[in-house]
């Protein structure tokens, strides 16, 4: 009777020592030596955001414009992604998730790095408001490369990056010309008003 109890206690002790060794000795040592202990895609995404957020914010005479219409619809169903995913992750696994490989993925990589909070997601598409100062941070994190800076006085543009005839898509707004507008929603207008007060702008 005593032998099974001692054996059980010995097994428990070995398991405890192994756990302590893994989490308090081995893993910290590997991390110090530069080995990755988490998912490589997630790690790369986080590091990418850190680099972008650390860079200096510079305003320009342009505004960001997403070359994809938030009014678009597709005949084919789109893939639904988990909210914790990023555009960067989805692009590497599924493309755009729609039958247009150029479409906005719509998980907000650009919104996360925008220092002005000028980007919102509407119908799975990034939309830029009048808060945009043209810093260009959103351009660098869009895996679809569908955001560009245009002059503030731009009147109209074709909001589509699919300019190749061989690329087939059922997008309802494919190749359509739209009037450019950076009109802010009510929430954006309140934020813009508060921002101007804090910065002492007229």
mmCIF file of C-alpha atoms in Angstrom:
data_model
loop_
_atom_site.group_PDB
_atom_site.id
_atom_site.type_symbol
_atom_site.label_atom_id
_atom_site.label_comp_id
_atom_site.label_asym_id
_atom_site.label_seq_id
_atom_site.Cartn_x
_atom_site.Cartn_y
_atom_site.Cartn_z
ATOM 1 C CA UNK A 1 0.000 0.000 0.000
ATOM 2 C CA UNK A 2 2.843 2.398 0.834
ATOM 3 C CA UNK A 3 4.702 1.730 -2.448
ATOM 4 C CA UNK A 4 1.841 2.948 -4.763
ATOM 5 C CA UNK A 5 1.455 6.119 -2.663
ATOM 6 C CA UNK A 6 5.190 6.839 -2.818
ATOM 7 C CA UNK A 7 5.169 6.193 -6.573
ATOM 8 C CA UNK A 8 2.231 8.592 -7.051
ATOM 9 C CA UNK A 9 3.990 11.296 -5.005
ATOM 10 C CA UNK A 10 7.175 10.783 -7.035
ATOM 11 C CA UNK A 11 5.268 11.199 -10.341
ATOM 12 C CA UNK A 12 3.635 14.408 -9.085
ATOM 13 C CA UNK A 13 7.035 15.784 -8.044
ATOM 14 C CA UNK A 14 8.556 14.972 -11.460
ATOM 15 C CA UNK A 15 5.667 16.739 -13.236
ATOM 16 C CA UNK A 16 6.016 19.812 -10.998
ATOM 17 C CA UNK A 17 9.783 20.000 -11.523
ATOM 18 C CA UNK A 18 9.304 19.661 -15.313
ATOM 19 C CA UNK A 19 6.732 22.485 -15.386
ATOM 20 C CA UNK A 20 8.965 24.759 -13.304
ATOM 21 C CA UNK A 21 11.915 23.978 -15.563
ATOM 22 C CA UNK A 22 9.935 24.730 -18.766
ATOM 23 C CA UNK A 23 8.302 27.991 -17.701
ATOM 24 C CA UNK A 24 10.940 29.490 -15.419
ATOM 25 C CA UNK A 25 14.221 28.309 -16.943
ATOM 26 C CA UNK A 26 13.951 26.988 -20.520
ATOM 27 C CA UNK A 27 11.442 29.427 -22.089
ATOM 28 C CA UNK A 28 12.972 32.624 -20.600
ATOM 29 C CA UNK A 29 16.400 31.460 -21.794
ATOM 30 C CA UNK A 30 15.121 30.814 -25.334
ATOM 31 C CA UNK A 31 13.431 34.217 -25.462
ATOM 32 C CA UNK A 32 16.654 35.948 -24.382
ATOM 33 C CA UNK A 33 18.513 34.170 -27.178
ATOM 34 C CA UNK A 34 15.969 35.403 -29.741
ATOM 35 C CA UNK A 35 13.960 32.251 -30.367
ATOM 36 C CA UNK A 36 10.253 32.762 -31.157
ATOM 37 C CA UNK A 37 7.942 30.970 -28.760
ATOM 38 C CA UNK A 38 4.632 32.215 -30.197
ATOM 39 C CA UNK A 39 2.864 32.077 -33.549
ATOM 40 C CA UNK A 40 5.096 33.611 -36.215
ATOM 41 C CA UNK A 41 2.264 35.390 -38.063
ATOM 42 C CA UNK A 42 0.934 36.992 -34.882
ATOM 43 C CA UNK A 43 4.446 37.975 -33.782
ATOM 44 C CA UNK A 44 5.239 39.519 -37.167
ATOM 45 C CA UNK A 45 1.971 41.476 -37.132
ATOM 46 C CA UNK A 46 2.571 42.832 -33.623
ATOM 47 C CA UNK A 47 6.125 43.854 -34.473
ATOM 48 C CA UNK A 48 4.851 45.538 -37.669
ATOM 49 C CA UNK A 49 2.369 47.624 -35.676
ATOM 50 C CA UNK A 50 5.045 48.568 -33.125
ATOM 51 C CA UNK A 51 7.335 49.859 -35.878
ATOM 52 C CA UNK A 52 4.497 51.837 -37.492
ATOM 53 C CA UNK A 53 3.269 53.336 -34.226
ATOM 54 C CA UNK A 54 6.775 54.413 -33.232
ATOM 55 C CA UNK A 55 7.389 56.452 -36.382
ATOM 56 C CA UNK A 56 6.924 60.218 -36.397
ATOM 57 C CA UNK A 57 3.540 61.643 -37.425
ATOM 58 C CA UNK A 58 3.737 64.100 -40.322
ATOM 59 C CA UNK A 59 0.755 65.834 -41.893
ATOM 60 C CA UNK A 60 0.592 66.595 -45.618
ATOM 61 C CA UNK A 61 -1.556 68.391 -48.180
ATOM 62 C CA UNK A 62 -3.124 65.071 -49.154
ATOM 63 C CA UNK A 63 -5.684 62.708 -47.688
ATOM 64 C CA UNK A 64 -5.844 58.936 -47.657
ATOM 65 C CA UNK A 65 -8.332 57.239 -49.946
ATOM 66 C CA UNK A 66 -9.307 53.557 -49.947
ATOM 67 C CA UNK A 67 -9.654 52.192 -53.477
ATOM 68 C CA UNK A 68 -12.643 50.044 -52.592
ATOM 69 C CA UNK A 69 -16.290 51.056 -52.256
ATOM 70 C CA UNK A 70 -18.063 50.497 -48.942
ATOM 71 C CA UNK A 71 -21.328 50.219 -50.939
ATOM 72 C CA UNK A 72 -20.191 47.134 -52.843
ATOM 73 C CA UNK A 73 -21.964 43.781 -52.868
ATOM 74 C CA UNK A 74 -20.880 40.380 -54.180
ATOM 75 C CA UNK A 75 -22.881 37.591 -55.800
ATOM 76 C CA UNK A 76 -20.724 34.986 -54.100
ATOM 77 C CA UNK A 77 -20.682 34.721 -50.271
ATOM 78 C CA UNK A 78 -17.671 36.150 -48.458
ATOM 79 C CA UNK A 79 -15.610 34.280 -45.886
ATOM 80 C CA UNK A 80 -16.324 35.368 -42.314
ATOM 81 C CA UNK A 81 -13.257 35.944 -40.181
ATOM 82 C CA UNK A 82 -12.777 36.027 -36.421
ATOM 83 C CA UNK A 83 -12.590 39.540 -34.958
ATOM 84 C CA UNK A 84 -9.160 38.901 -33.441
ATOM 85 C CA UNK A 85 -7.691 38.295 -36.892
ATOM 86 C CA UNK A 86 -5.898 41.068 -38.742
ATOM 87 C CA UNK A 87 -5.862 41.878 -42.463
ATOM 88 C CA UNK A 88 -2.201 40.871 -42.466
ATOM 89 C CA UNK A 89 -3.032 37.392 -41.137
ATOM 90 C CA UNK A 90 -6.044 36.864 -43.432
ATOM 91 C CA UNK A 91 -4.133 37.954 -46.536
ATOM 92 C CA UNK A 92 -1.466 35.330 -45.875
ATOM 93 C CA UNK A 93 -4.094 32.589 -45.444
ATOM 94 C CA UNK A 94 -7.199 33.431 -47.524
ATOM 95 C CA UNK A 95 -6.475 36.423 -49.757
ATOM 96 C CA UNK A 96 -9.278 38.981 -49.504
ATOM 97 C CA UNK A 97 -11.983 36.501 -48.501
ATOM 98 C CA UNK A 98 -14.135 37.564 -51.466
ATOM 99 C CA UNK A 99 -14.177 36.784 -55.186
ATOM 100 C CA UNK A 100 -12.189 39.987 -55.801
ATOM 101 C CA UNK A 101 -8.590 39.538 -54.742
ATOM 102 C CA UNK A 102 -8.129 43.345 -54.553
ATOM 103 C CA UNK A 103 -11.065 44.006 -52.192
ATOM 104 C CA UNK A 104 -10.601 45.539 -48.757
ATOM 105 C CA UNK A 105 -10.365 42.764 -46.165
ATOM 106 C CA UNK A 106 -11.980 45.072 -43.626
ATOM 107 C CA UNK A 107 -10.474 43.942 -40.326
ATOM 108 C CA UNK A 108 -9.002 47.360 -39.595
ATOM 109 C CA UNK A 109 -5.208 47.088 -39.720
ATOM 110 C CA UNK A 110 -5.253 50.651 -41.058
ATOM 111 C CA UNK A 111 -7.652 51.882 -38.372
ATOM 112 C CA UNK A 112 -5.415 50.495 -35.618
ATOM 113 C CA UNK A 113 -2.395 52.544 -36.701
ATOM 114 C CA UNK A 114 -4.219 55.782 -37.602
ATOM 115 C CA UNK A 115 -3.139 58.428 -35.044
ATOM 116 C CA UNK A 116 -6.169 60.601 -35.902
ATOM 117 C CA UNK A 117 -8.754 57.817 -35.517
ATOM 118 C CA UNK A 118 -9.882 58.847 -38.996
ATOM 119 C CA UNK A 119 -10.689 55.370 -40.297
ATOM 120 C CA UNK A 120 -13.808 53.336 -39.626
ATOM 121 C CA UNK A 121 -14.997 50.022 -41.062
ATOM 122 C CA UNK A 122 -18.267 50.101 -43.029
ATOM 123 C CA UNK A 123 -19.564 47.013 -44.838
ATOM 124 C CA UNK A 124 -16.195 45.317 -44.282
ATOM 125 C CA UNK A 125 -14.440 48.219 -45.975
ATOM 126 C CA UNK A 126 -12.167 50.922 -44.550
ATOM 127 C CA UNK A 127 -13.609 54.445 -44.868
ATOM 128 C CA UNK A 128 -11.524 57.581 -44.281
ATOM 129 C CA UNK A 129 -13.098 60.625 -42.618
ATOM 130 C CA UNK A 130 -12.243 64.334 -42.679
ATOM 131 C CA UNK A 131 -9.977 63.802 -39.640
ATOM 132 C CA UNK A 132 -7.289 62.424 -41.965
ATOM 133 C CA UNK A 133 -4.109 64.542 -42.053
ATOM 134 C CA UNK A 134 -2.387 62.521 -44.790
ATOM 135 C CA UNK A 135 0.359 61.051 -42.587
ATOM 136 C CA UNK A 136 0.428 57.860 -44.689
ATOM 137 C CA UNK A 137 0.654 55.354 -41.829
ATOM 138 C CA UNK A 138 -2.348 53.416 -43.142
ATOM 139 C CA UNK A 139 -0.645 52.909 -46.512
ATOM 140 C CA UNK A 140 2.220 50.965 -44.981
ATOM 141 C CA UNK A 141 0.056 48.397 -43.147
ATOM 142 C CA UNK A 142 -2.550 47.629 -45.832
ATOM 143 C CA UNK A 143 -1.648 44.180 -47.211
ATOM 144 C CA UNK A 144 -3.916 44.814 -50.205
ATOM 145 C CA UNK A 145 -2.099 48.039 -51.169
ATOM 146 C CA UNK A 146 -5.418 49.732 -51.912
ATOM 147 C CA UNK A 147 -4.904 52.928 -49.889
ATOM 148 C CA UNK A 148 -3.247 55.928 -51.497
ATOM 149 C CA UNK A 149 -2.751 59.598 -50.767
ATOM 150 C CA UNK A 150 -4.573 61.983 -53.102
ATOM 151 C CA UNK A 151 -4.751 65.803 -53.157
ATOM 152 C CA UNK A 152 -7.396 67.274 -50.844
ATOM 153 C CA UNK A 153 -9.172 68.881 -53.801
ATOM 154 C CA UNK A 154 -9.675 65.571 -55.665
ATOM 155 C CA UNK A 155 -13.268 65.517 -56.933
ATOM 156 C CA UNK A 156 -13.753 61.970 -58.245
ATOM 157 C CA UNK A 157 -11.859 58.713 -58.624
ATOM 158 C CA UNK A 158 -12.377 55.091 -59.636
ATOM 159 C CA UNK A 159 -12.419 53.324 -56.250
ATOM 160 C CA UNK A 160 -11.047 50.051 -57.563
ATOM 161 C CA UNK A 161 -7.545 48.632 -57.748
ATOM 162 C CA UNK A 162 -8.671 45.836 -60.065
ATOM 163 C CA UNK A 163 -7.606 47.364 -63.375
ATOM 164 C CA UNK A 164 -6.832 44.125 -65.201
ATOM 165 C CA UNK A 165 -9.479 42.789 -67.566
ATOM 166 C CA UNK A 166 -8.502 39.188 -66.872
ATOM 167 C CA UNK A 167 -9.376 39.540 -63.190
ATOM 168 C CA UNK A 168 -12.996 38.415 -62.827
ATOM 169 C CA UNK A 169 -15.139 39.712 -59.979
ATOM 170 C CA UNK A 170 -18.850 39.966 -59.185
ATOM 171 C CA UNK A 171 -18.342 43.234 -57.279
ATOM 172 C CA UNK A 172 -21.324 45.516 -57.899
ATOM 173 C CA UNK A 173 -19.109 48.626 -57.913
ATOM 174 C CA UNK A 174 -16.328 47.293 -60.136
ATOM 175 C CA UNK A 175 -14.862 50.089 -62.270
ATOM 176 C CA UNK A 176 -17.382 52.720 -61.154
ATOM 177 C CA UNK A 177 -16.350 56.345 -60.722
ATOM 178 C CA UNK A 178 -17.363 57.897 -57.396
ATOM 179 C CA UNK A 179 -17.290 61.436 -56.053
ATOM 180 C CA UNK A 180 -14.598 61.801 -53.406
ATOM 181 C CA UNK A 181 -15.881 62.815 -49.998
ATOM 182 C CA UNK A 182 -14.236 62.825 -46.595
ATOM 183 C CA UNK A 183 -17.399 63.865 -44.781
ATOM 184 C CA UNK A 184 -17.213 62.785 -41.184
ATOM 185 C CA UNK A 185 -19.995 60.952 -39.415
ATOM 186 C CA UNK A 186 -21.544 62.519 -36.328
ATOM 187 C CA UNK A 187 -19.142 60.637 -34.051
ATOM 188 C CA UNK A 188 -16.176 61.749 -36.103
ATOM 189 C CA UNK A 189 -17.341 65.382 -36.058
ATOM 190 C CA UNK A 190 -17.508 65.363 -32.253
ATOM 191 C CA UNK A 191 -14.018 63.830 -32.062
ATOM 192 C CA UNK A 192 -12.688 66.360 -34.574
ATOM 193 C CA UNK A 193 -14.174 69.253 -32.575
ATOM 194 C CA UNK A 194 -12.591 68.001 -29.338
ATOM 195 C CA UNK A 195 -9.275 67.395 -31.085
ATOM 196 C CA UNK A 196 -9.191 70.939 -32.467
ATOM 197 C CA UNK A 197 -9.905 72.396 -28.995
ATOM 198 C CA UNK A 198 -7.126 70.333 -27.390
ATOM 199 C CA UNK A 199 -4.653 71.311 -30.082
ATOM 200 C CA UNK A 200 -5.717 74.980 -30.001
ATOM 201 C CA UNK A 201 -6.811 74.989 -33.615
ATOM 202 C CA UNK A 202 -9.557 77.178 -35.032
#
